[in-house]
């Protein structure tokens, strides 16, 4: 029997859920709901990635045990899933015994294939970088080139996985399964990465304590990605006690099992190269498809904790409901590409699509029925333009959903809504009622076609906005339940059934009033960083406004570059000698990847003149050169100073 298994990435617990995590989860939820609606047997897994040094550190910073931090963040995910009606069948945590058993079983299979070996890793180790350095990279005191702190000699045996052995088998798999990575452009990236050659992968760590002990290697834990990726099968009972792997057999290891990983493009390599290589080695089936979606951006940068531009849409959800946000996320982003998140874009779509197109169509047809018959029409009309529009829209909706094109699937439903509206306008049922009375057959037929069109639009919308669909069903006298496959057919509107008065689905939003309320309540926004106690009342977000006196503390001066050369062994760093009104000093700037040294000499720049000195790759830097961060990758573009401005001028 055909089955469908969909997974989200498992989320790190050193961060609270933000819009990016919500997106991956809502997309996978919509996909699974759709497959269920068209009659497939589905399973949906999500969970948390709880091991590793970053989590160890985040917990230590709060003075709690890593598991305590994980428990708190997991609770936040559960709350979030309730709010967004995410219907996952399982939630795996990598700290669960069932997961550890499965990881051990996977490691045993890889070991049996002869794909692990131990090799010595040695060098000068910086615990802040978590990296080894060679003697040549250090200064005379053997300080770390990045942090300037002392390194220590470390020498350890690590377990390596023979990833290099799998380059050819992986390329053969990609060639034979063009759907293995979607969209196609991402497959091309993966293929070129593998073609360029694969190095063996170190899969044990002795520096990290918070992890699954590596079997047979006391003092080592399993590399966090080998641990995490295994979740997709350990949650199905892989490696469990005899007889406990029925889910694994049903949803992973058989011919008709479709296995889809939904991920963000940031973690494609792990899913499309490492994970299938582990599985090939263990002799287990590979996922059918790895679907990599794009990023939600803010100010052209990926929304993420490390960039510091997270979006937690609590205000939007509390004002407009979780369905409105689900709708926005699924409609605004072309799946696979990047999209920008903003409250303004949300409000525009909310008013135009939800309040106007959907809300008005539903309320217009429902009121016409209620006012005419006090309920649904007494017959089902089977020959009309709405039925034709439904057939076409359903076809497009299915095709788009097969290809994970959620925005297109929603557009297809919108075509049906437009057809219903056009039909009502053309048939003018209010005129029929006036001329022929409410017993008119024609009136019943016209309104039955319109109402059935609305019901079917709600059925097709249910994977995206489940609560809204249920409200629409209730408004037409149907049970407020998620639809079943048989509800996707024309003619299931109940006849002569009372229809309750229903409030508007999406009352129009006043954008100005929204922003005013948001500004006023900013002090109570739950913009709680992962560092805080998630279950407790959330602290106010840091107020990032500064006074003019704060600004004056930054001494900005114009300067002229008099010498420039690349810092040896660094791709990024450029050593500059600048002249600030007669004073000469050395500044190291991260611009080497984008500027030629010769092109810099003589150029006017703005520098922060009172920055504390620092050492970068062992080179002293006394200040900072200002540059704009341009584009998705933040390419530095130096801030120009016109030639007539003398060096050393104050910038204020
Ligand atoms: N724990 C790993 C994944 C292990 S899977 C075996 C991880 N976790 S994460 O918490 O950083 O979440 C990563 C996922 O969240 C991304 O792959 C993506 O699906 C989602 N997003 C996080 N930020 C995002 C955006 N700004 N935009 C869209 N989704 C992004 O990586």
Coordinates of N, CA, C and O and ligand atoms in Angstrom, one line a residue, residues 9-12 18 20-21 23-24 49 225 228-229 231-232 263-264 266-267 271 293-296 302-304, ligand 1:
X9 N 12.8 19.6 9.6 CA 14.0 19.5 10.3 C 13.7 19.4 11.8 O 12.7 19.9 12.2
X10 N 14.6 18.8 12.6 CA 14.4 18.9 14.0 C 15.1 20.2 14.5 O 16.2 20.4 14.1
X11 N 14.5 20.9 15.4 CA 14.9 22.3 15.7 C 15.9 22.3 16.9 O 15.6 21.6 17.8
X12 N 16.9 23.2 16.8 CA 17.8 23.3 17.9 C 17.0 23.9 19.1 O 16.2 24.8 18.9
X18 N 11.0 30.8 15.8 CA 10.7 32.1 15.1 C 10.0 31.7 13.7 O 9.8 30.6 13.4
X20 N 11.0 31.4 10.8 CA 11.6 30.4 9.9 C 11.2 29.0 10.3 O 10.8 28.1 9.5
X21 N 11.2 28.7 11.6 CA 10.8 27.4 12.1 C 9.3 27.1 11.9 O 8.9 26.0 11.6
X23 N 7.6 28.4 9.6 CA 7.3 28.1 8.2 C 7.5 26.7 7.8 O 6.7 26.0 7.2
X24 N 8.7 26.1 8.1 CA 9.0 24.7 7.8 C 7.9 23.8 8.3 O 7.5 22.8 7.7
X49 N 16.4 18.9 18.2 CA 17.8 18.5 18.1 C 18.4 19.1 19.3 O 18.6 20.3 19.4
X225 N 25.4 16.0 13.8 CA 24.6 15.8 12.6 C 24.3 14.3 12.3 O 23.2 14.0 11.8
X228 N 21.5 13.8 14.7 CA 20.3 14.4 14.4 C 19.6 13.8 13.2 O 18.4 13.6 13.2
X229 N 20.4 13.5 12.1 CA 19.7 13.0 10.9 C 19.0 11.7 11.1 O 18.0 11.4 10.5
X231 N 17.2 10.9 13.3 CA 15.8 11.0 13.9 C 14.7 10.6 13.0 O 13.7 10.1 13.4
X232 N 15.0 10.8 11.6 CA 13.9 10.5 10.7 C 13.5 9.0 10.7 O 12.4 8.6 10.3
X263 N 13.0 20.8 4.3 CA 14.1 21.5 5.0 C 14.3 22.9 4.4 O 13.8 23.2 3.4
X264 N 15.1 23.7 5.2 CA 15.5 25.0 4.6 C 16.8 24.8 3.8 O 17.5 23.8 4.1
X266 N 19.5 26.0 3.9 CA 20.8 26.1 4.7 C 21.3 24.7 5.1 O 22.5 24.6 5.4
X267 N 20.4 23.7 5.1 CA 20.9 22.4 5.6 C 20.8 21.3 4.5 O 20.6 20.2 4.8
X271 N 21.4 16.9 4.3 CA 20.3 16.0 3.9 C 20.5 15.3 2.6 O 20.0 14.2 2.4
X293 N 13.3 24.5 0.9 CA 12.7 25.8 0.7 C 13.6 26.9 0.9 O 14.7 26.8 1.5
X294 N 13.2 28.1 0.6 CA 14.0 29.3 0.7 C 13.9 29.9 2.1 O 13.4 29.3 3.0
X295 N 14.5 31.1 2.2 CA 14.5 31.8 3.5 C 13.5 32.9 3.6 O 13.3 33.6 2.6
X296 N 13.0 33.1 4.8 CA 12.3 34.4 5.1 C 13.4 35.4 5.4 O 14.3 35.1 6.2
X302 N 18.8 36.7 6.0 CA 18.0 35.5 6.5 C 17.6 35.9 8.0 O 18.4 36.3 8.8
X303 N 16.3 35.6 8.3 CA 15.8 35.8 9.6 C 16.5 34.7 10.5 O 16.4 33.5 10.2
X304 N 17.3 35.1 11.4 CA 17.9 34.1 12.3 C 18.5 34.7 13.6 O 18.7 35.9 13.6
Ligands
LIG1 N1 18.9 21.1 14.1 C1 19.2 21.5 12.7 C2 18.5 20.6 11.8 C3 18.7 19.1 12.0 S1 17.6 18.2 10.9 C4 18.2 16.6 11.1 C5 18.9 22.9 12.5 N2 18.0 23.4 13.3 S2 17.4 25.0 13.3 O1 16.7 25.2 14.5 O2 18.5 25.9 13.0 O3 16.3 25.0 12.2 C6 16.7 25.0 10.9 C7 15.5 25.0 10.0 O4 14.6 26.1 10.4 C8 15.9 25.4 8.6 O5 16.4 24.3 7.9 C9 14.7 25.9 8.1 O6 13.9 24.8 7.8 C10 14.1 26.7 9.2 N3 14.5 28.1 9.2 C11 15.2 28.8 10.1 N4 15.4 30.1 9.7 C12 14.7 30.3 8.6 C13 14.4 31.4 7.8 N5 14.8 32.6 8.0 N6 13.5 31.2 6.8 C14 12.9 29.9 6.5 N7 13.3 28.9 7.2 C15 14.4 28.9 8.1 O7 19.4 23.5 11.5

